[in-house]
Coordinates of N, CA and C in Angstrom, one line a residue:
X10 N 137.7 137.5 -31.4 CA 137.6 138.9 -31.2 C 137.2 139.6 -32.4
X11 N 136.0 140.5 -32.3 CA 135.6 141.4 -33.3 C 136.0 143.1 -33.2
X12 N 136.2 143.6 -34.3 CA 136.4 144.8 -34.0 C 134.9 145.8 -34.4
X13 N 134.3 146.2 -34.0 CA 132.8 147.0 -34.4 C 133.0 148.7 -34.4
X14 N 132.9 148.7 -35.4 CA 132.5 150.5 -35.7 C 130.5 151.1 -35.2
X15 N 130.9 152.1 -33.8 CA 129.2 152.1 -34.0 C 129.5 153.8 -34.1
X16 N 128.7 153.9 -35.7 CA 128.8 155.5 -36.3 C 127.2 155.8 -36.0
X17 N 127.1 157.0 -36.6 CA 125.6 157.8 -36.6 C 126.1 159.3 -36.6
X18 N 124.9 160.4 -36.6 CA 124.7 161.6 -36.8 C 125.5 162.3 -35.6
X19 N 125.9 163.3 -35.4 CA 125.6 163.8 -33.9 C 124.3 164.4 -33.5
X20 N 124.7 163.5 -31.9 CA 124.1 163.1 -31.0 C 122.8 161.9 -31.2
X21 N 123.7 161.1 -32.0 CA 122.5 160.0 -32.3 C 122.8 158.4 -31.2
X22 N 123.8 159.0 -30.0 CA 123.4 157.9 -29.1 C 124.7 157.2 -28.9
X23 N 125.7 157.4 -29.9 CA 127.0 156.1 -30.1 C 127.6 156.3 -28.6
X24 N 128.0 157.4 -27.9 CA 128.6 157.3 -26.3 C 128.0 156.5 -25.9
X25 N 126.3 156.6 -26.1 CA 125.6 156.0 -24.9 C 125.4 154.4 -24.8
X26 N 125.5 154.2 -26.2 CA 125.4 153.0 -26.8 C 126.7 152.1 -26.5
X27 N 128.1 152.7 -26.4 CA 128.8 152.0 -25.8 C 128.8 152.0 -25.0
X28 N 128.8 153.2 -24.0 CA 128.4 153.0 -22.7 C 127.6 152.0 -22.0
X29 N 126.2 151.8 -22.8 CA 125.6 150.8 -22.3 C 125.8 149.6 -22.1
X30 N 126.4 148.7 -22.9 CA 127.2 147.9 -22.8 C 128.3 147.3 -22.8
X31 N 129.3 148.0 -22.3 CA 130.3 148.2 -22.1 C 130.9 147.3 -20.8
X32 N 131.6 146.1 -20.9 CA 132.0 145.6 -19.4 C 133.2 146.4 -18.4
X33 N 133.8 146.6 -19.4 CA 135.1 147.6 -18.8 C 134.7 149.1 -18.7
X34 N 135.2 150.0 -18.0 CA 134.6 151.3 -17.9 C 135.3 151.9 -19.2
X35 N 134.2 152.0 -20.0 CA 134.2 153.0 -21.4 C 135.4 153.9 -21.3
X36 N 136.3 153.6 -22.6 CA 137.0 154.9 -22.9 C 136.2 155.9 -23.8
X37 N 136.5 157.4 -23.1 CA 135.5 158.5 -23.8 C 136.8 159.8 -23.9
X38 N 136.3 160.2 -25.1 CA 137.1 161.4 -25.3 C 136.3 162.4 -25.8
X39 N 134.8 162.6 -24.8 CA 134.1 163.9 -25.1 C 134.4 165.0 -24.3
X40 N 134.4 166.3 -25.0 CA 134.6 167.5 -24.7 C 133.4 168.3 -24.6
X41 N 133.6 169.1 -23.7 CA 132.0 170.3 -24.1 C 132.3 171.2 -25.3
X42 N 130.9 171.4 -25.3 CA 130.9 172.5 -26.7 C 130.9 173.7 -26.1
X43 N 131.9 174.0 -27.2 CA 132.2 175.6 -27.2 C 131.6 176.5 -27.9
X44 N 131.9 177.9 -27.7 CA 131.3 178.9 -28.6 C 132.0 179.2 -30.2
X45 N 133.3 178.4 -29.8 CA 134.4 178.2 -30.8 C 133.6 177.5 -31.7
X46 N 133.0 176.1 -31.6 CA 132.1 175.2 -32.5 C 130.8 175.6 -33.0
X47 N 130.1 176.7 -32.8 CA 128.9 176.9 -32.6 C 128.6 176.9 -34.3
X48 N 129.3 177.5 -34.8 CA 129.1 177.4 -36.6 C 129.4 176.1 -37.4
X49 N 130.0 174.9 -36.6 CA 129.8 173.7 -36.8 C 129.2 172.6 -36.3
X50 N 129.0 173.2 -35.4 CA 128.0 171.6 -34.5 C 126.5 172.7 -33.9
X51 N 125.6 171.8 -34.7 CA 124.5 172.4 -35.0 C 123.7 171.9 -34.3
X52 N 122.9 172.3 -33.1 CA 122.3 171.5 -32.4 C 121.0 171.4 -32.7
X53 N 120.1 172.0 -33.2 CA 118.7 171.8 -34.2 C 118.5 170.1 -33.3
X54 N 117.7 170.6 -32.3 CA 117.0 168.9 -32.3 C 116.9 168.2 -31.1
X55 N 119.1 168.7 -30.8 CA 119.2 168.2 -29.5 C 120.5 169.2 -28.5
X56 N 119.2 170.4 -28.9 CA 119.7 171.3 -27.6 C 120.4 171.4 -26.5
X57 N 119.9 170.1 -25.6 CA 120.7 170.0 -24.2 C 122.0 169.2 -24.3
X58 N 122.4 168.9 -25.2 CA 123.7 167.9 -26.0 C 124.7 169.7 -25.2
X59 N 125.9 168.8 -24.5 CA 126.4 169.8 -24.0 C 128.3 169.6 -24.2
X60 N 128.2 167.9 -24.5 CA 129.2 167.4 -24.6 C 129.3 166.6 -26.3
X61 N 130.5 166.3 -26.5 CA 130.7 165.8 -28.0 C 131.9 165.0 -28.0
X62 N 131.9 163.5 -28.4 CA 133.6 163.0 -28.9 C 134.2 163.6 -29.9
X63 N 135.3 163.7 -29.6 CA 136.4 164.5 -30.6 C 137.4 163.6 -31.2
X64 N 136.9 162.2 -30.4 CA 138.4 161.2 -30.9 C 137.5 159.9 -31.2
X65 N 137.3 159.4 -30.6 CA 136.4 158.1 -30.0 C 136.4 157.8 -28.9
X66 N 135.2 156.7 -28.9 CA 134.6 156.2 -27.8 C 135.1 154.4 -28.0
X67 N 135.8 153.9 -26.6 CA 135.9 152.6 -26.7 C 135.2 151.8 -25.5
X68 N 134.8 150.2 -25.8 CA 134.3 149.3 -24.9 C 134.4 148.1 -25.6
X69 N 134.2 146.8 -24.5 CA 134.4 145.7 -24.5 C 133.3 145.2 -24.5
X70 N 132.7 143.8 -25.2 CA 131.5 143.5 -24.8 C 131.8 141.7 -24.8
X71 N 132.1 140.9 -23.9 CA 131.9 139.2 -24.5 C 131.1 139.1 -23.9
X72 N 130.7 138.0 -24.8 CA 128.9 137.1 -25.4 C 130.2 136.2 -25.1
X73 N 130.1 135.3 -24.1 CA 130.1 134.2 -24.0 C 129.0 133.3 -24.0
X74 N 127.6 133.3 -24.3 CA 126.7 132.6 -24.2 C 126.3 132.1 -25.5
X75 N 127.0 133.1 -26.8 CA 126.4 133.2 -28.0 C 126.9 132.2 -28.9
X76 N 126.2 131.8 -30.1 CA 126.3 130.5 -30.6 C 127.8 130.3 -30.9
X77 N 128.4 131.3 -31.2 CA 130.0 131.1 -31.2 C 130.0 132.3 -29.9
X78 N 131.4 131.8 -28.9 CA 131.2 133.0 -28.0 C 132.5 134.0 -28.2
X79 N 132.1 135.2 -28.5 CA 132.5 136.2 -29.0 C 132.9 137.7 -28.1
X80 N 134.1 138.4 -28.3 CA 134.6 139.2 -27.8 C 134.4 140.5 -28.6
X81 N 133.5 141.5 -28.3 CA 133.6 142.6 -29.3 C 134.4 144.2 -28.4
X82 N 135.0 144.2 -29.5 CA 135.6 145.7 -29.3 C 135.3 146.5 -30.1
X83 N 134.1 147.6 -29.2 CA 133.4 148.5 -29.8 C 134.5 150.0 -29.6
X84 N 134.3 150.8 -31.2 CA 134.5 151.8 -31.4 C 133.7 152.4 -31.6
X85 N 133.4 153.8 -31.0 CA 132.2 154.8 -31.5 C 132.9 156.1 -32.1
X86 N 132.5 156.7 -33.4 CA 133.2 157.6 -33.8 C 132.1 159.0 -33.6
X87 N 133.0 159.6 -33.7 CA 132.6 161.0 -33.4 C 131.2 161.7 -34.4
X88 N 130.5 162.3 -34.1 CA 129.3 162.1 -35.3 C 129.6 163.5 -36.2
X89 N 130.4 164.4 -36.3 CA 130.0 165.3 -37.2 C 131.4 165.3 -38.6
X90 N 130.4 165.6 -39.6 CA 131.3 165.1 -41.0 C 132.8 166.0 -41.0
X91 N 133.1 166.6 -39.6 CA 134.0 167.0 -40.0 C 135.2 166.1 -40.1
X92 N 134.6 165.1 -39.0 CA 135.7 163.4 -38.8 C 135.7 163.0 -39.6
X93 N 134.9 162.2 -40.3 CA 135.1 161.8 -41.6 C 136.4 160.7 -41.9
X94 N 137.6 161.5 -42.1 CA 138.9 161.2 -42.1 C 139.6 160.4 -40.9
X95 N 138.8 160.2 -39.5 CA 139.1 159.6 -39.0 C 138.3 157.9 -38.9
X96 N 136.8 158.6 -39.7 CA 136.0 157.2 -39.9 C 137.1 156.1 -40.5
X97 N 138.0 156.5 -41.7 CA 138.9 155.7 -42.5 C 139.7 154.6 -41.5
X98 N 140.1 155.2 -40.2 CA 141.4 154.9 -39.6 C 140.7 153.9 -38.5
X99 N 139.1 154.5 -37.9 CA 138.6 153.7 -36.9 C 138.0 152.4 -38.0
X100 N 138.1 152.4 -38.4 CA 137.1 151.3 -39.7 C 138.1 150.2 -40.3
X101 N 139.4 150.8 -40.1 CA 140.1 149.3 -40.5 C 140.5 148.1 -39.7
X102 N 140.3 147.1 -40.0 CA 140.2 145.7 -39.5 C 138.4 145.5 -39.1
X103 N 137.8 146.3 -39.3 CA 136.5 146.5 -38.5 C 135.8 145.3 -39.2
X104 N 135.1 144.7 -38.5 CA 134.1 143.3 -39.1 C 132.3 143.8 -40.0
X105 N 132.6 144.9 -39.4 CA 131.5 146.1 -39.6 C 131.1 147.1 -38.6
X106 N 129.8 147.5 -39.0 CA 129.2 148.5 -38.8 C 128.0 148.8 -38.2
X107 N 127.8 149.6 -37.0 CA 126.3 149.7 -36.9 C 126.4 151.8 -36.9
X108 N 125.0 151.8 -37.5 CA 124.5 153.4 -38.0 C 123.3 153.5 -36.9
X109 N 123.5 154.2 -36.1 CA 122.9 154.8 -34.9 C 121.9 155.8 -35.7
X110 N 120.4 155.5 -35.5 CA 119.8 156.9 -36.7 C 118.8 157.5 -36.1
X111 N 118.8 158.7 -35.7 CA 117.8 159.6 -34.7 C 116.5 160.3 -35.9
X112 N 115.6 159.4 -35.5 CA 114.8 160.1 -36.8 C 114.1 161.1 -36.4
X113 N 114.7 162.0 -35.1 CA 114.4 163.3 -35.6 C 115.3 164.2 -36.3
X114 N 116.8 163.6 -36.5 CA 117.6 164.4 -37.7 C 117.8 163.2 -38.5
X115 N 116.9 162.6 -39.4 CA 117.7 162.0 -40.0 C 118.4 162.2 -41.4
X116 N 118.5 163.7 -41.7 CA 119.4 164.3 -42.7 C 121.0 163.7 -41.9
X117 N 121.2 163.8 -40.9 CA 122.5 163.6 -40.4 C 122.9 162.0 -40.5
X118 N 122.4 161.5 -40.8 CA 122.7 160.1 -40.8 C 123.0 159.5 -42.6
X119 N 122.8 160.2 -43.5 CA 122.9 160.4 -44.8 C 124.5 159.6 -45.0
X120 N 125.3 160.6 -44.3 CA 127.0 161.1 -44.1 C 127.5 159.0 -43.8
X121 N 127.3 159.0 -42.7 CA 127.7 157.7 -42.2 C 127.0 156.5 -43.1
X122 N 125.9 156.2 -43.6 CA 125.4 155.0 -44.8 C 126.1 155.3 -45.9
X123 N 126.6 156.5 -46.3 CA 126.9 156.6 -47.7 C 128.6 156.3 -47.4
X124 N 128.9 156.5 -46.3 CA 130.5 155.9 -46.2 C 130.5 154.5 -45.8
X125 N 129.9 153.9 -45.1 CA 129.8 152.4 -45.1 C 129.6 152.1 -46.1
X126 N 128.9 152.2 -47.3 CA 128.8 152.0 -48.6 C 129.6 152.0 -49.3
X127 N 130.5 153.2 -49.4 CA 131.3 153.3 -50.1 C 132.1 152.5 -49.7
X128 N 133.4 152.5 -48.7 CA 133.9 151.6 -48.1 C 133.7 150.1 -47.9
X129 N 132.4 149.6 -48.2 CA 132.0 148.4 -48.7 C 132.2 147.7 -47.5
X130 N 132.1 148.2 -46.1 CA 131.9 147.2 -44.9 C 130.5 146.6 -44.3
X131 N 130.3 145.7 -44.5 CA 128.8 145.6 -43.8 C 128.7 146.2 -42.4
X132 N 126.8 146.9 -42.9 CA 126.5 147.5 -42.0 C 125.4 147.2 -41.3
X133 N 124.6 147.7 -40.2 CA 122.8 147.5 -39.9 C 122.7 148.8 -39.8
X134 N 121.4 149.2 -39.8 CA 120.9 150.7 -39.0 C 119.9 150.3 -38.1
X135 N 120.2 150.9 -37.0 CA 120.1 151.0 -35.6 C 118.7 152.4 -35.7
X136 N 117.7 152.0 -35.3 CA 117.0 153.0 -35.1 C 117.1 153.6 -34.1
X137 N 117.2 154.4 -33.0 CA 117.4 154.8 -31.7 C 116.4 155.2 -31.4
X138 N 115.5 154.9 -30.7 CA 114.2 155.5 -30.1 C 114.0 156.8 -29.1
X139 N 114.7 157.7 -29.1 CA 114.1 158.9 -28.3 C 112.8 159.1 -27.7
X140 N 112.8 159.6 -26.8 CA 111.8 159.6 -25.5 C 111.1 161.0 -26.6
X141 N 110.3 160.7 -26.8 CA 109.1 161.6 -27.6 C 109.6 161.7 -29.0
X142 N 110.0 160.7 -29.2 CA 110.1 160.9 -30.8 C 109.0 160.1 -31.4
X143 N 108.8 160.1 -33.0 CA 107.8 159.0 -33.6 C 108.4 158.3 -34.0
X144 N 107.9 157.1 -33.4 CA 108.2 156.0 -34.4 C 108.0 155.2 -35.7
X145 N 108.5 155.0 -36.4 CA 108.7 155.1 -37.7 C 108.9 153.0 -38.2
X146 N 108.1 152.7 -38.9 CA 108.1 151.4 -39.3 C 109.8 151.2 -39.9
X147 N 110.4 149.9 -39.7 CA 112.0 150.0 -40.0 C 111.5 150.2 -41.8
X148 N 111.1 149.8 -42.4 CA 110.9 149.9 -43.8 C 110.8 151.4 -44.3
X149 N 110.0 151.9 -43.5 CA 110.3 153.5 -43.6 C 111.6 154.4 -43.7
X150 N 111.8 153.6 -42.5 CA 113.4 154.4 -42.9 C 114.4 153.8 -43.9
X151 N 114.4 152.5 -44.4 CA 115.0 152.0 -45.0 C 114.7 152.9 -46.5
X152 N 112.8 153.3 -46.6 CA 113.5 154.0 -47.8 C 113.6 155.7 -48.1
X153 N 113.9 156.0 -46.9 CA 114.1 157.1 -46.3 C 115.5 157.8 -46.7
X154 N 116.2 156.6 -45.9 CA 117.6 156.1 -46.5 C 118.3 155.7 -47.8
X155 N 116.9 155.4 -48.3 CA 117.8 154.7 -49.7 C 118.8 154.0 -49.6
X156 N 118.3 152.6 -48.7 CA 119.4 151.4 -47.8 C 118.6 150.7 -48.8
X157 N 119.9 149.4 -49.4 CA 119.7 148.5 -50.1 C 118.7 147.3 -49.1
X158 N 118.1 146.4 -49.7 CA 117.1 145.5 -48.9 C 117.8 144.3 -48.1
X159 N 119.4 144.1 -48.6 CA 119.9 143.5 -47.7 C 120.6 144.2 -46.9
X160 N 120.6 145.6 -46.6 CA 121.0 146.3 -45.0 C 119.9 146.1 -43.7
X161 N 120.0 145.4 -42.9 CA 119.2 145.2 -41.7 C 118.8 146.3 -40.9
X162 N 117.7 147.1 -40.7 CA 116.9 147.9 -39.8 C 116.1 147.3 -38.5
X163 N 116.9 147.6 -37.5 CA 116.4 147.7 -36.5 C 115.9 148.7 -35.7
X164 N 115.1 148.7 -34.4 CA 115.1 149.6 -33.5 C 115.9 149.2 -32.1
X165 N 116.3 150.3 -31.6 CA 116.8 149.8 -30.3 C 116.2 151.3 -29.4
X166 N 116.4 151.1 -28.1 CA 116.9 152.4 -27.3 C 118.5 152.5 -26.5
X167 N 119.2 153.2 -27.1 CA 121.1 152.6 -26.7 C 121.1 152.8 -25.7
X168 N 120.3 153.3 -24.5 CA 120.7 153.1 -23.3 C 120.4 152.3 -22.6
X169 N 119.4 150.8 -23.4 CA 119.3 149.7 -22.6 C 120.1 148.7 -23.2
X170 N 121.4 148.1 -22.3 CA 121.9 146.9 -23.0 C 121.8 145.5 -23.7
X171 N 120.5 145.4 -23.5 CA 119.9 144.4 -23.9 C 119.2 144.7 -25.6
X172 N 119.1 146.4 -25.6 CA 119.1 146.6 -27.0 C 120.2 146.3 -27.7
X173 N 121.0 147.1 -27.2 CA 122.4 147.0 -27.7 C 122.8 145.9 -28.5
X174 N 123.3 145.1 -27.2 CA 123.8 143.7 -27.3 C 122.8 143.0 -28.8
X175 N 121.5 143.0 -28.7 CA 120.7 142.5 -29.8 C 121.2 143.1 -31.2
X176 N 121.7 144.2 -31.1 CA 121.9 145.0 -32.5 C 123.5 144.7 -33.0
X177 N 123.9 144.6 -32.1 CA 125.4 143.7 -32.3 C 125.7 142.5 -32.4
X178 N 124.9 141.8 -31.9 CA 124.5 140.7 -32.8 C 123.9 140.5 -33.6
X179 N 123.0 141.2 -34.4 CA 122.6 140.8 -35.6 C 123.2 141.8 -37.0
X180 N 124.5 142.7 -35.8 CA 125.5 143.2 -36.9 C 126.5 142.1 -37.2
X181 N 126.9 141.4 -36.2 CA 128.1 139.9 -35.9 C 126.9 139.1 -37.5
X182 N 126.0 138.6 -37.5 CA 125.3 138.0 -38.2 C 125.3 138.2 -39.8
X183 N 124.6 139.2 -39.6 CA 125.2 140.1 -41.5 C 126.3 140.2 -41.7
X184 N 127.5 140.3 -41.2 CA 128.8 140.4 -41.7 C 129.3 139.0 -41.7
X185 N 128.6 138.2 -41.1 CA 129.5 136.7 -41.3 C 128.4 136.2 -42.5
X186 N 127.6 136.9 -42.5 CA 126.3 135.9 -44.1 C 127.0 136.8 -44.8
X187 N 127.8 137.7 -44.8 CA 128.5 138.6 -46.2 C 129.8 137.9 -46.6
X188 N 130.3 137.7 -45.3 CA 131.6 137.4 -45.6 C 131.6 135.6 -46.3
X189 N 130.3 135.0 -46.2 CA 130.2 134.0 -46.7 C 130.1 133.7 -48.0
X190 N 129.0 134.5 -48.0 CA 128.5 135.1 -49.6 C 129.6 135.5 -50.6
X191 N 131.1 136.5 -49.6 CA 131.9 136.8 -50.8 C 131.7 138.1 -51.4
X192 N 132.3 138.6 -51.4 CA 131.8 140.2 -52.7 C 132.7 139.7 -53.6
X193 N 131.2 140.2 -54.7 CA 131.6 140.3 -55.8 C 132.3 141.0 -56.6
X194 N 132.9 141.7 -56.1 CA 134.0 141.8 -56.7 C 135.1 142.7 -55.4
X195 N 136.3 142.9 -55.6 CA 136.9 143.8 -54.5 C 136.9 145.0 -54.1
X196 N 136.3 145.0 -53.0 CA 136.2 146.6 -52.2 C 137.0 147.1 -51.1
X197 N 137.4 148.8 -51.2 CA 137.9 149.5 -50.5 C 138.2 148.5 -49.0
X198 N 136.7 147.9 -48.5 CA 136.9 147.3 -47.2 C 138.4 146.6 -46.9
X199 N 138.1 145.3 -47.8 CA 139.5 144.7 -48.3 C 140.6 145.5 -47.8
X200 N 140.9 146.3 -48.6 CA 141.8 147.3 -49.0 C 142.4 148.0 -47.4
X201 N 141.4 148.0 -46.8 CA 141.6 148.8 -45.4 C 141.7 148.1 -44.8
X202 N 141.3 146.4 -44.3 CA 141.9 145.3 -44.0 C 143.2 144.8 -44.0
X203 N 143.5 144.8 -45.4 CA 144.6 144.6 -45.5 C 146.0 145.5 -45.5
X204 N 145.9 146.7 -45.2 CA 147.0 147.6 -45.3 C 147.5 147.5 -44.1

């Protein structure tokens, strides 16, 4: 059993993403936006966004077919930096990370690589394909991002599970070639593991 953090900007896809593949019916704790939020949740981009997690998003996924067969329990965190403080709490025991990245905001996606980073969890970035957006070579965004060359770029679209699933496994993959590898020296991750 794995524990998976899937972060990104708001509204860069993480509901849908667990949603997608999700065997058990998805726990969701989104609310509508209010007029109360309007000076914090900025919709520039994605207008008809009507709803937002306030807590997290959960789901189950086993890969019993997979070369080890594996039980993932996905967490989706809420996308605006006011959570933050909750990323800390959803992130412990986590095996890593996937970064949901909408490259039509991808200023908002800044927040979530630079806390995987810090925190020292392996991560991938997940491109999310949007229905009329451009697409962007993964190396592009990698240096877009200013992602080290061993963070893995992919594309997916989160609302088909067969993306999904592919991106979660090749997030299962980099965290077990990390965890082999060792860090050199000890990080926060650790630290939030072990407490």
């Amino acid at each position: 059993m794995l524990k998976i953090v899937i972060a990104g900007g708001f509204g860069a896809g993480k509901t849908t993403a667990v949603g997608a593949v999700s065997e058990i019916t998805p726990l969701s704790t989104e609310e509508y936006l209010t007029e109360a939020g309007a000076d914090v949740d900025i919709l520039e981009g994605v207008e008809a966004k009507q709803m937002t997690t306030v807590a997290f998003d959960f789901g189950r996924l086993s890969l019993p077919d997979a070369p080890v067969p594996l039980e993932l329990f996905l967490f989706g965190t809420p996308g605006q930096d006011r959570f933050v403080d909750l990323w800390y709490d959803l992130s412990r025991g986590a095996v890593g990370a996937v970064v949901l990245v909408d490259t039509r905001r991808l200023e908002s996606s800044f927040t979530p690589v630079s806390f995987f980073e810090d925190i020292g969890l392996p991560f991938v970035v997940a491109v999310n394909h949007f229905d009329g957006a451009h697409r962007y070579h993964p190396e592009q965004v990698r240096i877009a991002l200013e992602l080290q060359s061993c963070v893995p770029v992919v594309a997916c679209d989160a609302r088909n599970p067969s993306h999904v699933a592919s991106v979660l496994l090749t997030l299962v993959g980099h965290a077990m070639n990390n965890a082999l590898a060792g860090p050199a020296h000890p990080t926060s991750a650790t630290i939030l593991q072990d407490t």
